[in-house]
CSV table of C-alpha atoms in Angstrom, one decimal:
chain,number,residue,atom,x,y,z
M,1,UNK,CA,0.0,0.0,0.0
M,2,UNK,CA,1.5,3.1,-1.1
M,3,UNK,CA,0.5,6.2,1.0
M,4,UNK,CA,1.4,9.7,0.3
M,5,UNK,CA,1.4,12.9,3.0
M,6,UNK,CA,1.2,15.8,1.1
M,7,UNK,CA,1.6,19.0,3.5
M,8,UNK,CA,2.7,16.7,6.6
M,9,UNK,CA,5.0,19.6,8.4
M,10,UNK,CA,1.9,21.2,10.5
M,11,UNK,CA,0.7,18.1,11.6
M,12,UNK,CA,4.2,16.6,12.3
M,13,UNK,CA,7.2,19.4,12.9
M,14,UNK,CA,9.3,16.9,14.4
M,15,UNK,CA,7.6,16.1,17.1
M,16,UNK,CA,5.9,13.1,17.0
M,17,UNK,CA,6.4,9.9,14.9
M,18,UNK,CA,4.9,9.0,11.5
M,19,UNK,CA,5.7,5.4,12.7
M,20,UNK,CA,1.3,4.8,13.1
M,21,UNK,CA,1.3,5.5,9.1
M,22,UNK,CA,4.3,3.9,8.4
M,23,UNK,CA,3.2,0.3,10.0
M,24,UNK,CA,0.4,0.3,7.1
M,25,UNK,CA,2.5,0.6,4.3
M,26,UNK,CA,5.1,2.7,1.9
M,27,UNK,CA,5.2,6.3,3.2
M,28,UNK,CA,6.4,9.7,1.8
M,29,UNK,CA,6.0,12.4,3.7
M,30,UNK,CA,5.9,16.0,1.8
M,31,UNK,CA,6.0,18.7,4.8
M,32,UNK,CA,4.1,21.3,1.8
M,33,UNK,CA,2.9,20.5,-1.4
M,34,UNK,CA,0.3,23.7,-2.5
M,35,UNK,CA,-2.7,25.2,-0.7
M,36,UNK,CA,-4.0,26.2,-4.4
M,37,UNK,CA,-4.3,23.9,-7.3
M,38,UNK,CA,-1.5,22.7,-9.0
M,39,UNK,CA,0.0,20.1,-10.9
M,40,UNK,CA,2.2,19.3,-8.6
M,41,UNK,CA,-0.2,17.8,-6.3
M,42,UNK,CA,-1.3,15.2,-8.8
M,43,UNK,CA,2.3,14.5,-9.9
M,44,UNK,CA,3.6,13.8,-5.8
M,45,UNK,CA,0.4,11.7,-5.3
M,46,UNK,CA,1.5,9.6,-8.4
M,47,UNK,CA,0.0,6.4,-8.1
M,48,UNK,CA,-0.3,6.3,-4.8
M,49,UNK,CA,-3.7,4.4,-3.7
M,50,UNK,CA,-4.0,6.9,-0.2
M,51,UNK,CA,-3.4,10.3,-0.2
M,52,UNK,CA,-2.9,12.1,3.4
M,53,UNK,CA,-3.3,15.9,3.7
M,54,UNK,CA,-4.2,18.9,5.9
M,55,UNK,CA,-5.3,21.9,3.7
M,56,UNK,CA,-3.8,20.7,0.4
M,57,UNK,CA,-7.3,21.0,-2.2
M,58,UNK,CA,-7.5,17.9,-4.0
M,59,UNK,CA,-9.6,18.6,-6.9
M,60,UNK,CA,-11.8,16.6,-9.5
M,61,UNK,CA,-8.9,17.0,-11.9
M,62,UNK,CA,-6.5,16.1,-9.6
M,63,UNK,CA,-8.4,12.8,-8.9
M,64,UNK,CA,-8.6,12.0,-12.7
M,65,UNK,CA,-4.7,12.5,-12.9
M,66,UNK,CA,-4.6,9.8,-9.4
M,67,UNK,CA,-6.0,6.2,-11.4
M,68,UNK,CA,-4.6,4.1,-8.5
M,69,UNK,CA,-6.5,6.5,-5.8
M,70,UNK,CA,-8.6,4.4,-3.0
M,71,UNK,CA,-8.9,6.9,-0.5
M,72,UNK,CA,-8.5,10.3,1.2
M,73,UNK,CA,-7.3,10.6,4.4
M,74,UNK,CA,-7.6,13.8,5.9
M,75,UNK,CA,-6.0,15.4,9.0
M,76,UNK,CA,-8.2,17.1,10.4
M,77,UNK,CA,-12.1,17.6,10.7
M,78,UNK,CA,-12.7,19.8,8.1
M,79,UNK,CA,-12.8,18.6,4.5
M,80,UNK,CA,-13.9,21.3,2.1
M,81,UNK,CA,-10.7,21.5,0.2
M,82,UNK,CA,-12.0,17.9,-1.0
M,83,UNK,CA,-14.1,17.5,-3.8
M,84,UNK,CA,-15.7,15.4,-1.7
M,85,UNK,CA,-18.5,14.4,-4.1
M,86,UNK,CA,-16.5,14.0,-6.8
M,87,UNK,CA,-14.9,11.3,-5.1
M,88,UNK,CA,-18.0,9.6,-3.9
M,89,UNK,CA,-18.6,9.6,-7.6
M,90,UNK,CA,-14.9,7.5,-8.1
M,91,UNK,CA,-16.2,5.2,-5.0
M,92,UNK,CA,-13.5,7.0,-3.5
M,93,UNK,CA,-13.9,7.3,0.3
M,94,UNK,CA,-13.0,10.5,2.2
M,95,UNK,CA,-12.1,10.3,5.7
M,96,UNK,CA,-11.4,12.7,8.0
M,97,UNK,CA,-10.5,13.1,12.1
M,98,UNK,CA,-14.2,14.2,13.6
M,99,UNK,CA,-13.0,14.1,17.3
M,100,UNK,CA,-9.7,14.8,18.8
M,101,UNK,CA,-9.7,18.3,20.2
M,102,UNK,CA,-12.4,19.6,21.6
M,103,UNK,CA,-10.9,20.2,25.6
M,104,UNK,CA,-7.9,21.8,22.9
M,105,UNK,CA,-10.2,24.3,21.3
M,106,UNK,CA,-12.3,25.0,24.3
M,107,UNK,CA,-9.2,25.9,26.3
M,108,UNK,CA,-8.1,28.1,23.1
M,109,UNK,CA,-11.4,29.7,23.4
M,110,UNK,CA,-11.5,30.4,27.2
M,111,UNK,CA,-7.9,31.6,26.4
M,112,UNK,CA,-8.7,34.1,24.0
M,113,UNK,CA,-11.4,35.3,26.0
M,114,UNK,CA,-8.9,36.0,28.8
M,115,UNK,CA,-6.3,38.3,26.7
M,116,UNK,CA,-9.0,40.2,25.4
M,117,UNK,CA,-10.0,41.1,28.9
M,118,UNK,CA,-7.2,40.8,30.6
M,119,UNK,CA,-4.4,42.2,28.0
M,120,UNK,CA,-1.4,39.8,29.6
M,121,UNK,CA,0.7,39.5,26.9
M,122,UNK,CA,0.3,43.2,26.2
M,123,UNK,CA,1.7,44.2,29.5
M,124,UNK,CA,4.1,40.9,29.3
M,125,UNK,CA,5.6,42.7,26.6
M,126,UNK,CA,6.0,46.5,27.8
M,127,UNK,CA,7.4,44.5,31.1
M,128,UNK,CA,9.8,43.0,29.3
M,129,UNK,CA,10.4,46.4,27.3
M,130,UNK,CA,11.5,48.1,30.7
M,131,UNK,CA,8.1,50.6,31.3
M,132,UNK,CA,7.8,49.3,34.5
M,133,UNK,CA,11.0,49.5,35.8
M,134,UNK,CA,11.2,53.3,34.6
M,135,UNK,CA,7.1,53.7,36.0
M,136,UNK,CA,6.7,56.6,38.2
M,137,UNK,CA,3.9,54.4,40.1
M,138,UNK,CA,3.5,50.8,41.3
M,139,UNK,CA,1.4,49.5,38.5
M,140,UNK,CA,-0.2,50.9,35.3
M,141,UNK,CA,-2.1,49.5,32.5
M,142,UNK,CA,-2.8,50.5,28.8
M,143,UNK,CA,-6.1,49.5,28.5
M,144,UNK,CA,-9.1,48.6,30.8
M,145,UNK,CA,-9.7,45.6,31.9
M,146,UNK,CA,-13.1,43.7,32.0
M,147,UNK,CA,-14.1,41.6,35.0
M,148,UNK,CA,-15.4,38.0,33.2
M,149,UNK,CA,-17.0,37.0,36.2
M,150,UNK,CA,-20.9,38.0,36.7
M,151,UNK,CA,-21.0,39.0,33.0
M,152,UNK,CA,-23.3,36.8,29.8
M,153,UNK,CA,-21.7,34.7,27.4
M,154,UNK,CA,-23.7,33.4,24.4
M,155,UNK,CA,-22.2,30.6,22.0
M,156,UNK,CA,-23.4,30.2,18.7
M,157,UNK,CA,-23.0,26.2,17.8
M,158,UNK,CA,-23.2,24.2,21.1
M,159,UNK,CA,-21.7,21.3,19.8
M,160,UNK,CA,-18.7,19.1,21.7
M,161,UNK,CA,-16.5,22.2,21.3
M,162,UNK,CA,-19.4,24.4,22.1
M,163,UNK,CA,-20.6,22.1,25.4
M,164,UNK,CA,-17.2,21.9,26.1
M,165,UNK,CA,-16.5,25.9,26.1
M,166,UNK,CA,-19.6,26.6,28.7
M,167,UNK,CA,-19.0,24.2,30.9
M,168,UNK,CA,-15.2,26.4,31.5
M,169,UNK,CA,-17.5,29.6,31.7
M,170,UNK,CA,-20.3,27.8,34.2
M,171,UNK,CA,-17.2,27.5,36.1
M,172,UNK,CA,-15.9,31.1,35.7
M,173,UNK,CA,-19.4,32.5,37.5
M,174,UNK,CA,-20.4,33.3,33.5
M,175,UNK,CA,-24.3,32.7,32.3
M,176,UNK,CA,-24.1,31.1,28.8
M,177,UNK,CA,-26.9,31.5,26.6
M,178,UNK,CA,-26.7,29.5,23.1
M,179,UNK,CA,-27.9,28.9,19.5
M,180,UNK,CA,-28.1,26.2,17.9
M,181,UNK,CA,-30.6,24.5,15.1
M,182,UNK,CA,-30.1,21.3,16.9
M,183,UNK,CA,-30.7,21.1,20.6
M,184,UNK,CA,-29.8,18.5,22.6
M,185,UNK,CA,-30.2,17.4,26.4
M,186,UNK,CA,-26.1,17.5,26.7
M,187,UNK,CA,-26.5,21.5,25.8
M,188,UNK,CA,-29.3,22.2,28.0
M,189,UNK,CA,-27.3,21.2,30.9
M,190,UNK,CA,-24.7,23.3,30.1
M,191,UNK,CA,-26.9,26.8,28.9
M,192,UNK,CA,-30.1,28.1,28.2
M,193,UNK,CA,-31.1,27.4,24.4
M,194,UNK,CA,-32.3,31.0,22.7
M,195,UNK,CA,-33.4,32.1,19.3
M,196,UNK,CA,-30.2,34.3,17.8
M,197,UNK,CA,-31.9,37.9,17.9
M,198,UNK,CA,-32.5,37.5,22.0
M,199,UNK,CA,-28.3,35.8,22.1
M,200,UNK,CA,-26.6,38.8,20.1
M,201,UNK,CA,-28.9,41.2,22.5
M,202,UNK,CA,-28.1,40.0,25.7
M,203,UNK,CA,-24.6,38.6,25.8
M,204,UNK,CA,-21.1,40.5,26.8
M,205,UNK,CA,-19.0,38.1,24.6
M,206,UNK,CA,-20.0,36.2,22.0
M,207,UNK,CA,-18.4,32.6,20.8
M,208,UNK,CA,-18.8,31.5,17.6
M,209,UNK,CA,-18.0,27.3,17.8
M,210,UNK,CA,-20.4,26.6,14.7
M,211,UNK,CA,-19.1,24.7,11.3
M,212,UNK,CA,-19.2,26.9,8.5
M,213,UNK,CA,-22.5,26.2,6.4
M,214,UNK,CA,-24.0,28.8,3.9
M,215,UNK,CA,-26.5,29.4,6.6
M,216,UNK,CA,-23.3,30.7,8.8
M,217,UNK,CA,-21.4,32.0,6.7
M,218,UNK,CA,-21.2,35.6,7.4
M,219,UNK,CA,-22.9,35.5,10.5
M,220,UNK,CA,-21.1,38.2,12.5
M,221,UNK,CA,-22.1,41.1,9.8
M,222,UNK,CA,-23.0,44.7,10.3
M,223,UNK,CA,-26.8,43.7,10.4
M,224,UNK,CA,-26.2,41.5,13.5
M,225,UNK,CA,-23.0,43.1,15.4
M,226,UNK,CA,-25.9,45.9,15.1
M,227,UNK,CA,-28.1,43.9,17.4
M,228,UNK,CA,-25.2,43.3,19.9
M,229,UNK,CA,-24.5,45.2,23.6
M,230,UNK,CA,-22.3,48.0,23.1
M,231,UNK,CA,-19.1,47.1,24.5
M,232,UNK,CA,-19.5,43.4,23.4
M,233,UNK,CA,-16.3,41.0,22.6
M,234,UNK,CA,-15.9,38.7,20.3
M,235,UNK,CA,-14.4,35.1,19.8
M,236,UNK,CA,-13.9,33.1,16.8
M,237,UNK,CA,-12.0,30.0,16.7
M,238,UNK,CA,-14.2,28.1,14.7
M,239,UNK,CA,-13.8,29.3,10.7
M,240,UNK,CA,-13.0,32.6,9.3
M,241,UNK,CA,-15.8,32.8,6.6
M,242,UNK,CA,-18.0,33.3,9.7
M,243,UNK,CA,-17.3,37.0,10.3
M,244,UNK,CA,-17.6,39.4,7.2
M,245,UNK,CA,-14.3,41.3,8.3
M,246,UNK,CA,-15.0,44.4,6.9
M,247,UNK,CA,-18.1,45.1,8.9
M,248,UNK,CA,-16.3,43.6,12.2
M,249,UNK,CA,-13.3,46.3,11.8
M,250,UNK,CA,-15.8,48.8,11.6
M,251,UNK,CA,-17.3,47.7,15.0
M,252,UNK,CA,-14.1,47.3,16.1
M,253,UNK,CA,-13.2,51.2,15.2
M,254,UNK,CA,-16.3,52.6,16.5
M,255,UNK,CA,-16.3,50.9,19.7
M,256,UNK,CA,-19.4,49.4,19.4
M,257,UNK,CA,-17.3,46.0,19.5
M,258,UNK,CA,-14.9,46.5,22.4
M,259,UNK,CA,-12.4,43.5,21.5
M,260,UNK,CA,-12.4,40.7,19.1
M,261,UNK,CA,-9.9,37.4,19.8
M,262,UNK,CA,-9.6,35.4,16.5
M,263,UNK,CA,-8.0,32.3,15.7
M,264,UNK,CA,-9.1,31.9,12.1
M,265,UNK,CA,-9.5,34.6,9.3
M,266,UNK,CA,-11.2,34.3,5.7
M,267,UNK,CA,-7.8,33.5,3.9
M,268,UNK,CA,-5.2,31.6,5.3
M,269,UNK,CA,-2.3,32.2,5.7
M,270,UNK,CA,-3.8,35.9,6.5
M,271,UNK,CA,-2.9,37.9,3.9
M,272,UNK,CA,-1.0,40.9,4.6
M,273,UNK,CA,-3.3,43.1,3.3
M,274,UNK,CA,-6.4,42.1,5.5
M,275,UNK,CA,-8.8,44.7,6.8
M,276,UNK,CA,-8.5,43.3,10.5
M,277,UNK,CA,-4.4,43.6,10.8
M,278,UNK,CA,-5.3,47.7,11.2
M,279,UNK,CA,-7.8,47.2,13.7
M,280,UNK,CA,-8.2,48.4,17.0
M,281,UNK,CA,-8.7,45.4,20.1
M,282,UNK,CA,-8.0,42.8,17.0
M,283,UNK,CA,-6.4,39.8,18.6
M,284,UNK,CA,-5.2,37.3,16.1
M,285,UNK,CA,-3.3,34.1,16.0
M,286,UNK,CA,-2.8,31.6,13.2
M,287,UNK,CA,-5.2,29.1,13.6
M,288,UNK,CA,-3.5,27.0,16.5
M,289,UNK,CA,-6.4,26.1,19.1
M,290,UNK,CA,-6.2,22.7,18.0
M,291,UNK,CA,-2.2,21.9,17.9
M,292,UNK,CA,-1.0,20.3,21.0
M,293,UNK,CA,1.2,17.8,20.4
M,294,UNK,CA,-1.4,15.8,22.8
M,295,UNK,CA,-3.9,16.2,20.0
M,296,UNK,CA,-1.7,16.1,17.1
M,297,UNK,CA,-1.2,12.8,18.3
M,298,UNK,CA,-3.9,11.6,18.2
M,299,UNK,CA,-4.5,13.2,14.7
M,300,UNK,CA,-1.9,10.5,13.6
M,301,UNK,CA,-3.4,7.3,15.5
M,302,UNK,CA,-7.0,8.6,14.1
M,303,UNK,CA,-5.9,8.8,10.5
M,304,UNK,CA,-4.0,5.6,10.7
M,305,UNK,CA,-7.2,3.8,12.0
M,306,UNK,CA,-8.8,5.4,9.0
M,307,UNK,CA,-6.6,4.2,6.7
M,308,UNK,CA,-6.4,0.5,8.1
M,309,UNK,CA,-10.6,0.5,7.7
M,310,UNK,CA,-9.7,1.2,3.9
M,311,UNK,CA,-7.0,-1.6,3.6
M,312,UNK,CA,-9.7,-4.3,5.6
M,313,UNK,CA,-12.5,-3.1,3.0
M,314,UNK,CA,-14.6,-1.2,5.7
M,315,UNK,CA,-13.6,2.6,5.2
M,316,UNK,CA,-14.8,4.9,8.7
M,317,UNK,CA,-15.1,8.6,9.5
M,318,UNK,CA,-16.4,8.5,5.5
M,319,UNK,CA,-18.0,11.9,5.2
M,320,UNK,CA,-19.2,11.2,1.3
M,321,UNK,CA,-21.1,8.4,1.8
């Protein structure tokens, strides 16, 4: 069985062991290949019969260049650089890593929550710089701080992540309110199920833990951060297509959005000339929430498992069935 990585570095810098794949047949590893289509991707895949990869597209035509293709693996949960039906049309399964994780992201969330109210790595930083040893008084701070305890949190998409992400705020003194099309007993125990106009009127910050669906897409807009308490902050660790990120700097400028915390933007890598780079109380970091090497782990042990179904004839985690 010949399998082929295609942009392995981000999943595996070094850290961990390919050894999972490797035990399942003929491995090379490519740390990047192309985040945009190319002919390059066909031509490394070869005639390889699985493909592994992150956030390299592989396209119909791709797929017609790959005869010996039996599956996709890939690692990660979301699988929309896949022409996923495509494949389904080739009987070629697509597999990808629905649960590894959530306490991961949650944590991320929480996190981002924090230094948007708390500004610690911003005063880290002008520590470090010497203002405080040269400080006329015995503390200072650049910008105010907001007390999370007491205060409303509403989550939009109160999935595992979502559950997972107010349970941390239950904990933190924080009422959570949520929105979700599909409610569950799990959720209810964990916050109080709204409709989205009473959530984006009611909360301090707002999470957004929901996949990106056309009826999400472009769910933080001017319309809605309209609706929103002045003063509201703003999370996203879930997919950048969520905000429109034109309308969110504007909120951002005004004030009528006191801090946003991102972990995901619409293009990826950001591009240097995105709107939110200029704007003020704009927290970003490049999509990390989910890298631990605890979780990167077991990334690898997921996908192997994947790949073993294929090679005993029962393919798992198929998400073009």
């Amino acid at each position: 069985m010949k399998i082929v990585v295609l942009d392995g570095y981000t999943e595996n810098p070094g850290d961990i062991s390919w050894a999972p794949l490797e035990a399942l047949g003929e491995v090379t590893v490519y740390d990047r290949t192309a985040y945009e289509e190319s002919p390059l991707i066909a031509e490394r895949i070869g005639d390889a019969e699985i493909v592994v990869m992150n956030k390299t597209p592989i396209s119909k035509e791709t797929i017609d260049k790959c005869p010996n293709l039996k599956a996709i693996a890939v690692l990660a949960t979301g699988y929309n650089v896949v022409d996923c039906e495509y494949a389904k049309s080739k009987n070629i399964p697509v597999m990808n890593v629905p649960v590894y994780g959530t306490d991961n992201v949650s944590q991320f969330a929480v996190g981002l929550l924090l230094e948007a109210c708390s500004h610690i790595g911003h005063h880290n930083d002008s520590v470090h710089a010497g203002e405080w040893a040269s400080n006329p008084d015995w503390c200072y701070w650049h910008y105010p701080m907001i007390e999370v305890s007491g205060k409303t949190a509403g989550i939009i998409g109160l999935g595992r992540i979502g559950q997972n992400t107010a349970k941390i705020l239950n904990a933190m003194n924080v009422k959570v309110l949520a929105y979700d099309s599909f409610q569950s007993d799990a959720g209810r125990a964990v916050a109080e199920y709204v409709e989205l106009d009473e959530l984006l009127a009611k909360c301090d910050f707002i999470f957004l833990h929901c996949p990106l669906f056309p009826s999400t897409e472009g769910i933080i807009n001017k319309d809605n951060i309209a609706k929103m308490k002045d003063g509201v902050v703003i999370v996203n660790n879930s997919r950048g297509p969520l905000v429109v990120e034109q309308d969110l700097y504007d909120a951002l400028e005004s004030g009528k959005v006191a801090a946003a915390a991102l972990d995901v933007v619409s293009t990826e890598p950001i591009k240097a000339d995105n709107i939110l780079l200029k704007a003020k109380n704009c927290i970003i970091t490049p999509h990390i929430s989910w890298a631990t090497k605890d979780a990167r782990e077991r990334i690898m042990n997921m996908t192997a498992e994947n790949i073993k179904s294929v090679i005993d004839g029962a393919p798992i985690n198929v998400v073009n069935k």
